[in-house]
Structure formats: structure tokens, C-alpha cells
PDB file of C-alpha atoms in Angstrom:
ATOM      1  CA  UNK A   1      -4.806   7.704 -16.646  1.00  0.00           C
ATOM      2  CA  UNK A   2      -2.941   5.094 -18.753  1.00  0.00           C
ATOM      3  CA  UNK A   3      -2.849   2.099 -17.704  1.00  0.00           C
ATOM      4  CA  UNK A   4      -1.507  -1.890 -18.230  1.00  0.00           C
ATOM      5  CA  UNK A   5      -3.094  -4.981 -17.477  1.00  0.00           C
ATOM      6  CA  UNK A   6      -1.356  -8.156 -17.281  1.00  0.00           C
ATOM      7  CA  UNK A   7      -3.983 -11.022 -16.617  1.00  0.00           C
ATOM      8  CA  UNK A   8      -4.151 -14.557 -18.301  1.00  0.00           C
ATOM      9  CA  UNK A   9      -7.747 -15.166 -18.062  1.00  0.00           C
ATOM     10  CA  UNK A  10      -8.980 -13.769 -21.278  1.00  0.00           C
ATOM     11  CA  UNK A  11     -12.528 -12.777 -20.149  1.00  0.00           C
ATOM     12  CA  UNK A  12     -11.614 -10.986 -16.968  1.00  0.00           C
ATOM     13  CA  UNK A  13      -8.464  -9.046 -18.935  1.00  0.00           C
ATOM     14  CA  UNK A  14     -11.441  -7.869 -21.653  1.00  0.00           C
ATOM     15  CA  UNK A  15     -13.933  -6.936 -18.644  1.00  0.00           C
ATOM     16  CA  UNK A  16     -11.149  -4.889 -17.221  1.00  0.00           C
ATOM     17  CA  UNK A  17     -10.113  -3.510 -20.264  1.00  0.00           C
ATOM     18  CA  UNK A  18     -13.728  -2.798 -21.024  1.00  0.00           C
ATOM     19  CA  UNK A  19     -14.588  -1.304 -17.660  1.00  0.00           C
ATOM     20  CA  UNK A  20     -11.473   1.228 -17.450  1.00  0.00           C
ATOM     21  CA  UNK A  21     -11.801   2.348 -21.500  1.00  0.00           C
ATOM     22  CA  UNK A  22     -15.672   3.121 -20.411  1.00  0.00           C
ATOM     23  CA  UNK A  23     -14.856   4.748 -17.305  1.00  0.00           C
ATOM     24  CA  UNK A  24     -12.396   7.274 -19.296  1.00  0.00           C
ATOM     25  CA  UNK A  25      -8.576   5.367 -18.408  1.00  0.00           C
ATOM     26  CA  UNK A  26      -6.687   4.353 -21.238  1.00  0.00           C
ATOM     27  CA  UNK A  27      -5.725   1.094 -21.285  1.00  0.00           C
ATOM     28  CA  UNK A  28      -2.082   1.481 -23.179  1.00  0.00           C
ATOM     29  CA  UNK A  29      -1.378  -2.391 -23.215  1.00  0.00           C
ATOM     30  CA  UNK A  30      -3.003  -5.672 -22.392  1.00  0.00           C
ATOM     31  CA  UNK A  31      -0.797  -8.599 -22.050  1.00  0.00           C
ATOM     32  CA  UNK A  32      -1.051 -11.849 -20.629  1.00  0.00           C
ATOM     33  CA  UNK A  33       2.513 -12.903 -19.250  1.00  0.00           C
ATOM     34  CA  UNK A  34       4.889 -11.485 -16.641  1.00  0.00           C
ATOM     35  CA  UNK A  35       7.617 -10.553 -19.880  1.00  0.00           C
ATOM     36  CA  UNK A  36       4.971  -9.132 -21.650  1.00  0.00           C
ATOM     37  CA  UNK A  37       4.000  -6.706 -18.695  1.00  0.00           C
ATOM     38  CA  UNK A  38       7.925  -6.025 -18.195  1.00  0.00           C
ATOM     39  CA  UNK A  39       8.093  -5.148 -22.143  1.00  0.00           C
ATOM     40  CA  UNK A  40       5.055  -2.961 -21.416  1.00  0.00           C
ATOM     41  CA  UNK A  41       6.172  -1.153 -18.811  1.00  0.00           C
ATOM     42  CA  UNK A  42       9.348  -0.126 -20.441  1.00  0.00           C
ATOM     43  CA  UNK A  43       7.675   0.806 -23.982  1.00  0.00           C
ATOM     44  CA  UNK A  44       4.457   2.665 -22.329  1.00  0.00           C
ATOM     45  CA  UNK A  45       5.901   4.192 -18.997  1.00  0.00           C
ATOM     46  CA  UNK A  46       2.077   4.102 -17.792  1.00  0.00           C
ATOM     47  CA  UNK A  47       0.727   5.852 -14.889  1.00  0.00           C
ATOM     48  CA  UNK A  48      -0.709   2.508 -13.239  1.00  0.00           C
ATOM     49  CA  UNK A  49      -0.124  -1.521 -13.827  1.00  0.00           C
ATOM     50  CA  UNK A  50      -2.885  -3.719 -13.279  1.00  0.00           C
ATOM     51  CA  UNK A  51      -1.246  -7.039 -12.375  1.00  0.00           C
ATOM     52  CA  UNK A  52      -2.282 -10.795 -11.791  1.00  0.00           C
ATOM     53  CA  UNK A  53      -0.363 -12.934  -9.280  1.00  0.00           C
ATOM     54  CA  UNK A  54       0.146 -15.396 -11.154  1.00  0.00           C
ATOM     55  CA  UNK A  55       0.989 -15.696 -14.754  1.00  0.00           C
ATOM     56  CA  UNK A  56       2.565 -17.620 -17.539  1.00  0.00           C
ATOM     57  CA  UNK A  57       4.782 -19.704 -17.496  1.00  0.00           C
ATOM     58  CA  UNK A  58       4.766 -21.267 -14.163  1.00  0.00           C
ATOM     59  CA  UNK A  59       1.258 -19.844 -12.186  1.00  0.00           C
ATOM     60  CA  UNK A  60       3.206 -19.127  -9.112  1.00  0.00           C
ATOM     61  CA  UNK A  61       4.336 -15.898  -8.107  1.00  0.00           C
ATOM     62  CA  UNK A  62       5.657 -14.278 -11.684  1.00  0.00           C
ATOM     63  CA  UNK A  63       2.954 -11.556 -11.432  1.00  0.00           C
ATOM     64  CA  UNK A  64       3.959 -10.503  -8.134  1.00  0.00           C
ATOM     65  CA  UNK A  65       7.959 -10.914  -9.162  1.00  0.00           C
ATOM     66  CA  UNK A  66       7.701  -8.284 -12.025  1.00  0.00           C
ATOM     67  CA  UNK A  67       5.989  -6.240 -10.230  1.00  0.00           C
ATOM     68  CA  UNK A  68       8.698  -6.034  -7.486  1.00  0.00           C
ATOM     69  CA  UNK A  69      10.839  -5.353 -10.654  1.00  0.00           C
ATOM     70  CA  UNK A  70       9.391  -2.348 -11.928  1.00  0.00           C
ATOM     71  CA  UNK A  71       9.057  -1.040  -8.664  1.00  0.00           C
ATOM     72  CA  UNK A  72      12.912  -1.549  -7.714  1.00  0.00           C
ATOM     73  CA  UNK A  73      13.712  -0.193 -11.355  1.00  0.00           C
ATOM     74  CA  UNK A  74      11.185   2.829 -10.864  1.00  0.00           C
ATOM     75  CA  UNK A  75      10.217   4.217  -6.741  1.00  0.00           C
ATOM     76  CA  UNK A  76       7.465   5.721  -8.624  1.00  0.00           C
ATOM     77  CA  UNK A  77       5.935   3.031 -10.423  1.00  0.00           C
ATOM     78  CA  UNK A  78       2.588   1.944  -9.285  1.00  0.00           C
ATOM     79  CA  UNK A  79       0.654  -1.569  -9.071  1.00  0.00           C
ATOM     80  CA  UNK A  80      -2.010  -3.094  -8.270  1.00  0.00           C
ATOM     81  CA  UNK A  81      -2.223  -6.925  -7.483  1.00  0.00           C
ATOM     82  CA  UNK A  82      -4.865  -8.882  -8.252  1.00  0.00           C
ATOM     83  CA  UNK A  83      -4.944 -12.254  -6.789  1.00  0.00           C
ATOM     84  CA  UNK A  84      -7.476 -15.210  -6.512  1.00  0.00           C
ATOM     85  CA  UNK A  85      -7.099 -16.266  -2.924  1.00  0.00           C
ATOM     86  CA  UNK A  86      -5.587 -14.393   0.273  1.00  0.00           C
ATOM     87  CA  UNK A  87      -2.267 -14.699   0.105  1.00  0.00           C
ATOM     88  CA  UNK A  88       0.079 -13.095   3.358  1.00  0.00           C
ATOM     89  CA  UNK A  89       3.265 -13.527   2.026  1.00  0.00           C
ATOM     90  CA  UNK A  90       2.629 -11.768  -1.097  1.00  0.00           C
ATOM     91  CA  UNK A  91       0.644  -8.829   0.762  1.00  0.00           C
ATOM     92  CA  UNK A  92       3.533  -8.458   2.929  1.00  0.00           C
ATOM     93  CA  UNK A  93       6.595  -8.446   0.447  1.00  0.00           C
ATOM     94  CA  UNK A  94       4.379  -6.056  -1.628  1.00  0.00           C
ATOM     95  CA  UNK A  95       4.206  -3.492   1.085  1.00  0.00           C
ATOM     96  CA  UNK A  96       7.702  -4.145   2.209  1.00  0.00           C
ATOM     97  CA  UNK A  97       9.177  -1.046   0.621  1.00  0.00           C
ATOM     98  CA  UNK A  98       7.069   1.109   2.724  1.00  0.00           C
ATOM     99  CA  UNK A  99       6.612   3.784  -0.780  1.00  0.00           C
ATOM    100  CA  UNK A 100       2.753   3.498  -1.152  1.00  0.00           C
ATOM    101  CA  UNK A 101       1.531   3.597  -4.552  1.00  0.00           C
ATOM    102  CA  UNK A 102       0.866  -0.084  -4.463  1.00  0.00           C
ATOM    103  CA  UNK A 103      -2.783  -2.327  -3.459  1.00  0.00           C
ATOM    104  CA  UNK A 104      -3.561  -5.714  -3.185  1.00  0.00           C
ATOM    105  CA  UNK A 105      -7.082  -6.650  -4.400  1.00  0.00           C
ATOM    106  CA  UNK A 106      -9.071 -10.167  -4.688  1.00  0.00           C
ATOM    107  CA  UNK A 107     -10.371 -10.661  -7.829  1.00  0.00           C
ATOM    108  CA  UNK A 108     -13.837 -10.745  -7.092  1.00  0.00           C
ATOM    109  CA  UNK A 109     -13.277  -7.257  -6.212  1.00  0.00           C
ATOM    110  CA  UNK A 110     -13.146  -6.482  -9.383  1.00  0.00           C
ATOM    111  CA  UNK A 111     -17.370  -6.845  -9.758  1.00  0.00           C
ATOM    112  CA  UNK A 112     -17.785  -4.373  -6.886  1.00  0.00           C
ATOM    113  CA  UNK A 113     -16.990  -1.727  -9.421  1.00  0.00           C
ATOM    114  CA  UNK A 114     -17.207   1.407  -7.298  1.00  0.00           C
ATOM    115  CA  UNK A 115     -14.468  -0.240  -5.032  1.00  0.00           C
ATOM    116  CA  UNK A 116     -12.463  -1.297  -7.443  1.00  0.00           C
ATOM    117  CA  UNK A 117     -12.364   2.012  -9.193  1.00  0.00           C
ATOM    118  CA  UNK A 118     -11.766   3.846  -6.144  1.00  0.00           C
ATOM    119  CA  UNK A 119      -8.812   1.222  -5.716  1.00  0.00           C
ATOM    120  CA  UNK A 120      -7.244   2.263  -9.239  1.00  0.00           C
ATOM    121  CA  UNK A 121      -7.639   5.993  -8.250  1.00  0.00           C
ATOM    122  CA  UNK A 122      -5.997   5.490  -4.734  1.00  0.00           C
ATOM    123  CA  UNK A 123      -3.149   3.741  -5.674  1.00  0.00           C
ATOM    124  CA  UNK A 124      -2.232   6.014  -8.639  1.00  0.00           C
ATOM    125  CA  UNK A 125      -2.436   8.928  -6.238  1.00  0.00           C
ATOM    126  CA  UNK A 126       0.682   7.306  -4.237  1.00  0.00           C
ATOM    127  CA  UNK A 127      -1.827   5.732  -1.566  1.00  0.00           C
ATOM    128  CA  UNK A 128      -2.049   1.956  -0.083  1.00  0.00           C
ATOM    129  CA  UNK A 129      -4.872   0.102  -1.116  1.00  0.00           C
ATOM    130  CA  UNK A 130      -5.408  -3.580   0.547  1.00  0.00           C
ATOM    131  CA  UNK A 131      -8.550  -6.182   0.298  1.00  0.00           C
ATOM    132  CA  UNK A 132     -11.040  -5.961   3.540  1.00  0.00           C
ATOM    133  CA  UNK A 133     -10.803  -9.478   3.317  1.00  0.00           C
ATOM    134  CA  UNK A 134      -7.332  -9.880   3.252  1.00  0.00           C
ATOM    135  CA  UNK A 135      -7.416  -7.580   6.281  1.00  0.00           C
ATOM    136  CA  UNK A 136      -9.766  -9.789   7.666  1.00  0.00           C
ATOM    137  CA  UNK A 137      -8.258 -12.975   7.579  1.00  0.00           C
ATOM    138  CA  UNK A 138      -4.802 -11.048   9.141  1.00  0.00           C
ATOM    139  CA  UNK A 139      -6.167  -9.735  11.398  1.00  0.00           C
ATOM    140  CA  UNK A 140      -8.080 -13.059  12.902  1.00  0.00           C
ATOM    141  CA  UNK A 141      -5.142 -14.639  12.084  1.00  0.00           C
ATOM    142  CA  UNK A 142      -2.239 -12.535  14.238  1.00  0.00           C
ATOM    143  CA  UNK A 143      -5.044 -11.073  16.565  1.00  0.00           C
ATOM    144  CA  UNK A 144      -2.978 -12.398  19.403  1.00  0.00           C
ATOM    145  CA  UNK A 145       0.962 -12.049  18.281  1.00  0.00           C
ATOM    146  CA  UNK A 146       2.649  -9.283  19.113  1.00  0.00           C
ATOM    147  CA  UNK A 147       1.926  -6.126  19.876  1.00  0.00           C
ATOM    148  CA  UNK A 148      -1.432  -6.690  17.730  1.00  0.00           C
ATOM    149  CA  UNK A 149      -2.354  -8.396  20.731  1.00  0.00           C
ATOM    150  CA  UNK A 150      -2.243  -5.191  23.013  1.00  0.00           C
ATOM    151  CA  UNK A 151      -4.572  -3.052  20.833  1.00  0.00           C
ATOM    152  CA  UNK A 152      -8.213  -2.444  21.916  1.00  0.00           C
ATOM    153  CA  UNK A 153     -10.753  -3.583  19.572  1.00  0.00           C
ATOM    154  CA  UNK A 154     -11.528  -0.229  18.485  1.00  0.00           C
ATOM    155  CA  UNK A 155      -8.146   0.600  17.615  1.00  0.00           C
ATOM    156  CA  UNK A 156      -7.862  -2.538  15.624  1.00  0.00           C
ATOM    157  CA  UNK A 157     -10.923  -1.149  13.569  1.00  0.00           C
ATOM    158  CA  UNK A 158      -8.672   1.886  12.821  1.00  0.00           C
ATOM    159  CA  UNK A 159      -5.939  -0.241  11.946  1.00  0.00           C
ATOM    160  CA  UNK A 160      -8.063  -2.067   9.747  1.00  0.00           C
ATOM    161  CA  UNK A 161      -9.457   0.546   7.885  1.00  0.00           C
ATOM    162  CA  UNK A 162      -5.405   2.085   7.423  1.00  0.00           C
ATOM    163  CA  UNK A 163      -4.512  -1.249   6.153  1.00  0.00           C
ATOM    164  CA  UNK A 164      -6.951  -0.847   3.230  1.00  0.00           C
ATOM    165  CA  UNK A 165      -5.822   2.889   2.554  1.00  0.00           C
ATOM    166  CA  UNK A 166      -8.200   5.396   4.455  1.00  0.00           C
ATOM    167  CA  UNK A 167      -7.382   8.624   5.193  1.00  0.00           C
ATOM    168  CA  UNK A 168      -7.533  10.118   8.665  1.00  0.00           C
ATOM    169  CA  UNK A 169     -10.743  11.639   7.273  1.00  0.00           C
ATOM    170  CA  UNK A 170     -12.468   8.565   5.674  1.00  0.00           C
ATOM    171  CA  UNK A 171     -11.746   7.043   9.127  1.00  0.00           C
ATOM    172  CA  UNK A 172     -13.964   9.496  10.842  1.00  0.00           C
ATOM    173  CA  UNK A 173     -16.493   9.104   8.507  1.00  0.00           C
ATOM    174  CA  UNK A 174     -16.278   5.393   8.573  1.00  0.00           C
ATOM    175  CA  UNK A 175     -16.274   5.155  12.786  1.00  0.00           C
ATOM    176  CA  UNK A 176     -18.360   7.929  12.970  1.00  0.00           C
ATOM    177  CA  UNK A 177     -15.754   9.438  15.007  1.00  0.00           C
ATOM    178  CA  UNK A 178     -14.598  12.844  15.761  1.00  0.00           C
ATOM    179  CA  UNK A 179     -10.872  13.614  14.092  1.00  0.00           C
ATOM    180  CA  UNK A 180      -8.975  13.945  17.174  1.00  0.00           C
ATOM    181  CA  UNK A 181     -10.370  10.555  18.618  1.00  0.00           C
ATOM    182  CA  UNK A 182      -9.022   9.112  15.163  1.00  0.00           C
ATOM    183  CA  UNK A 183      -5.763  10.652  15.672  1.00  0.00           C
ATOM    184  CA  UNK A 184      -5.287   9.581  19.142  1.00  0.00           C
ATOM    185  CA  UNK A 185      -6.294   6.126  18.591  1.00  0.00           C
ATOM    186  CA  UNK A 186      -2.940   5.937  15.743  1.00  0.00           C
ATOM    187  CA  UNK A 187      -1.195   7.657  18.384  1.00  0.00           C
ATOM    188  CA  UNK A 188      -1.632   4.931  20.790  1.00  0.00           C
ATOM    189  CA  UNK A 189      -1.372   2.263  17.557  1.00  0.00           C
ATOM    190  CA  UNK A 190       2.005   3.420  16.741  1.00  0.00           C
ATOM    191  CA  UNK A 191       2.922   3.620  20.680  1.00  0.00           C
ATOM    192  CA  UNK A 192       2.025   0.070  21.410  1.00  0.00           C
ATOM    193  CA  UNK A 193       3.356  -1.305  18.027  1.00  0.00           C
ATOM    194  CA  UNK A 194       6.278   0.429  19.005  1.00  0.00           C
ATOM    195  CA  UNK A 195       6.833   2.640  16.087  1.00  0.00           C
ATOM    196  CA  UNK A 196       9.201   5.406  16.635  1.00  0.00           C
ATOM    197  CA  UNK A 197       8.545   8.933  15.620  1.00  0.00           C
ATOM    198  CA  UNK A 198       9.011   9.207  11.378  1.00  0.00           C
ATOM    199  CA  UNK A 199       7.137  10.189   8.411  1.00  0.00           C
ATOM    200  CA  UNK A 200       3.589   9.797   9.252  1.00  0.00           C
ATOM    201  CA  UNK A 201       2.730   7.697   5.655  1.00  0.00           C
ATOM    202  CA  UNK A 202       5.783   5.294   6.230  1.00  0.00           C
ATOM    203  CA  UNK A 203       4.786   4.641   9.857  1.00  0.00           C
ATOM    204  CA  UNK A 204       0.762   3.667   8.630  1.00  0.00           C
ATOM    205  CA  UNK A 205       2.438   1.791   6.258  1.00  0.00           C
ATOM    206  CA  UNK A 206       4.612  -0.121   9.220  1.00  0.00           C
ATOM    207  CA  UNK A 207       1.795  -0.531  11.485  1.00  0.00           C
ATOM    208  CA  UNK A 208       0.432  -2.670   8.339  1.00  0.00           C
ATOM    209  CA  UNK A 209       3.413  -4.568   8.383  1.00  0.00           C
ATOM    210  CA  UNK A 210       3.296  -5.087  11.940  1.00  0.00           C
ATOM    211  CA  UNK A 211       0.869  -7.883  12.018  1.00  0.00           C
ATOM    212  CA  UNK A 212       1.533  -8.932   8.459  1.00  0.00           C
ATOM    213  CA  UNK A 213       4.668 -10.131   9.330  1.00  0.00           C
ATOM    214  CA  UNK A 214       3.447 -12.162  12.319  1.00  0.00           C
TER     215      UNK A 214
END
């Protein structure tokens, strides 16, 4: 696929580049500010951005800003954040849109190459990708808000495993569970997290938002 990167550390935005140009992507444009990735964007059209947090000028939030941008200028653009620490506002305002086609990734991810390969494919297919650990600290986190609070611990394992991006069938495989035990434990998810009948991908993609907005 073609892709842009927009990371300011030099040696990570080469090892990227590097690791997607050997793994057969096409890196179309590697830029290290937020404008940069905007101008990018428009010239390239790629088929995937690869995008810090934060960037130059102010190492906030200007990452996470354009993407936002090119995602309200295009529903079908696709992104995927890389960030240093966990950070729950930024997971949650990423997902907000409820489109898929968008992941959230810590950067040592990056070295766990299988992951973070299966990460660029996911998200460029239109599916959610998050962090384990991000999942992980949310979930400790808002374990007892809400309607979190009313799940069994097995069906916050299956909620876990949506909120990085699994399939119905990768959830089996991970549980070691039989597909209609899957099913009814998002049944009973969506039930207690009161989630009204509606398109099955924007209702996984609520349940994630459920506790991320605790």
C-alpha cells in the first residue's frame, strides 16, 4: 500500500520507513511536522498515514489534530497514531467518529514487528486497531464506572480483545472459545452497556467508547 509517515524523531521515521519499503509498502512521503503531513496527504492521497502525536511546532497534540483533519476532510482516510505514553483522551477523540479505519499504537510497538505490521494491515482494511496496553490501563482504570462495572470478567476479556480490533473469529481463537459463546458474550456486552440495536461495527466501536469515556 502507499503510505505517509509523519514522525520527528529522525531514527524511528528511517526504521519505519525502512521496515515498510522492506516489507513491500511504499512509503510515498516522510515528513516530520503536522503541515507537512497535511501537504502530504493532499499531494499523495495515500492508502494509510502513519502519524506521531506530537509534532512540530508545539509537541502537544498537532499529530493527533491533523489527523482529525484529514479524517473530517476524507470518511475514508485512514491513520494510525503513534504515541509515547498512554494517553485516554486522545484514544477516545480518535475513535469518536465511530468509522474504523483508525489505531492507536505505543511506540514501542513498533519493535514487535509482526504486531505492528498486522496493525498497518488492519487499519487499512477499515478495521480498529488499539494498544493492549492502552486497553490495559482503561480498563483498570474505569473497571468500576459504569456499566463496565456490570460485565463479568470474561466478558471484559472479549471487550478487551474488540478494543484492539479482533474479529469475532480471532476472539475464538484467542479465548479458545466456541463462536456462539463469543457472540453471546457481545450480546450481553452491548445489553449491559446499553447499546441499542445498530450496525454491528459501529456498536463494537461504542462499546470501546463506553469505558473510554469514563
Amino acid at each position: 500500500m502507499r503510505i505517509v509517515i509523519a514522525e520527528d524523531l529522525l531514527l524511528l521515521r528511517d526504521g519505519i520507513v525502512r521496515l515498510l519499503t522492506d516489507t513491500g509498502h511504499t512509503v510515498v512521503a516522510a515528513v516530520d511536522t503536522a503541515p507537512g503531513l497535511l501537504a502530504a496527504c493532499d499531494e499523495h492521497r495515500p492508502d494509510l498515514a502513519v502519524i506521531d502525536v506530537r509534532l512540530p511546532p508545539g509537541f502537544r497534540d498537532e499529530g493527533l489534530r491533523a489527523a482529525l483533519h484529514l479524517r473530517a476532510k476524507d470518511a475514508g482516510a485512514r491513520v494510525l497514531i503513534l504515541s509515547q505514553y498512554v494517553e485516554r483522551t486522545y484514544a477516545a477523540e480518535l475513535l469518536a467518529d465511530g468509522r474504523g479505519g483508525v489505531g492507536y499504537l505505543l511506540k514501542d510497538r513498533v519493535t514487535a514487528l509482526d504486531d505492528f505490521l498486522d496493525a498497518i494491515d488492519r487499519v487499512a482494511a477499515g478495521g480498529t486497531v488499539m494498544d493492549p496496553e492502552v486497553v490495559r490501563q482503561l480498563f483498570t482504570r474505569n473497571s468500576r464506572d459504569g456499566g463496565i462495572g456490570a460485565l463479568t470478567p470474561r466478558e471484559r476479556e472479549v471487550l478487551d480483545l474488540m478494543a484492539q480490533g479482533l474479529s469475532n473469529a480471532a476472539i475464538c481463537a484467542a479465548l479458545v472459545l466456541a463462536p456462539v459463546s463469543v457472540e453471546k458474550h457481545i450480546t450481553n456486552i452491548f445489553a449491559k452497556l446499553e447499546l441499542a440495536p445498530d450496525d454491528d461495527a459501529h456498536r463494537r466501536v461504542r462499546a470501546v467508547l463506553a469505558y473510554l469515556n469514563q
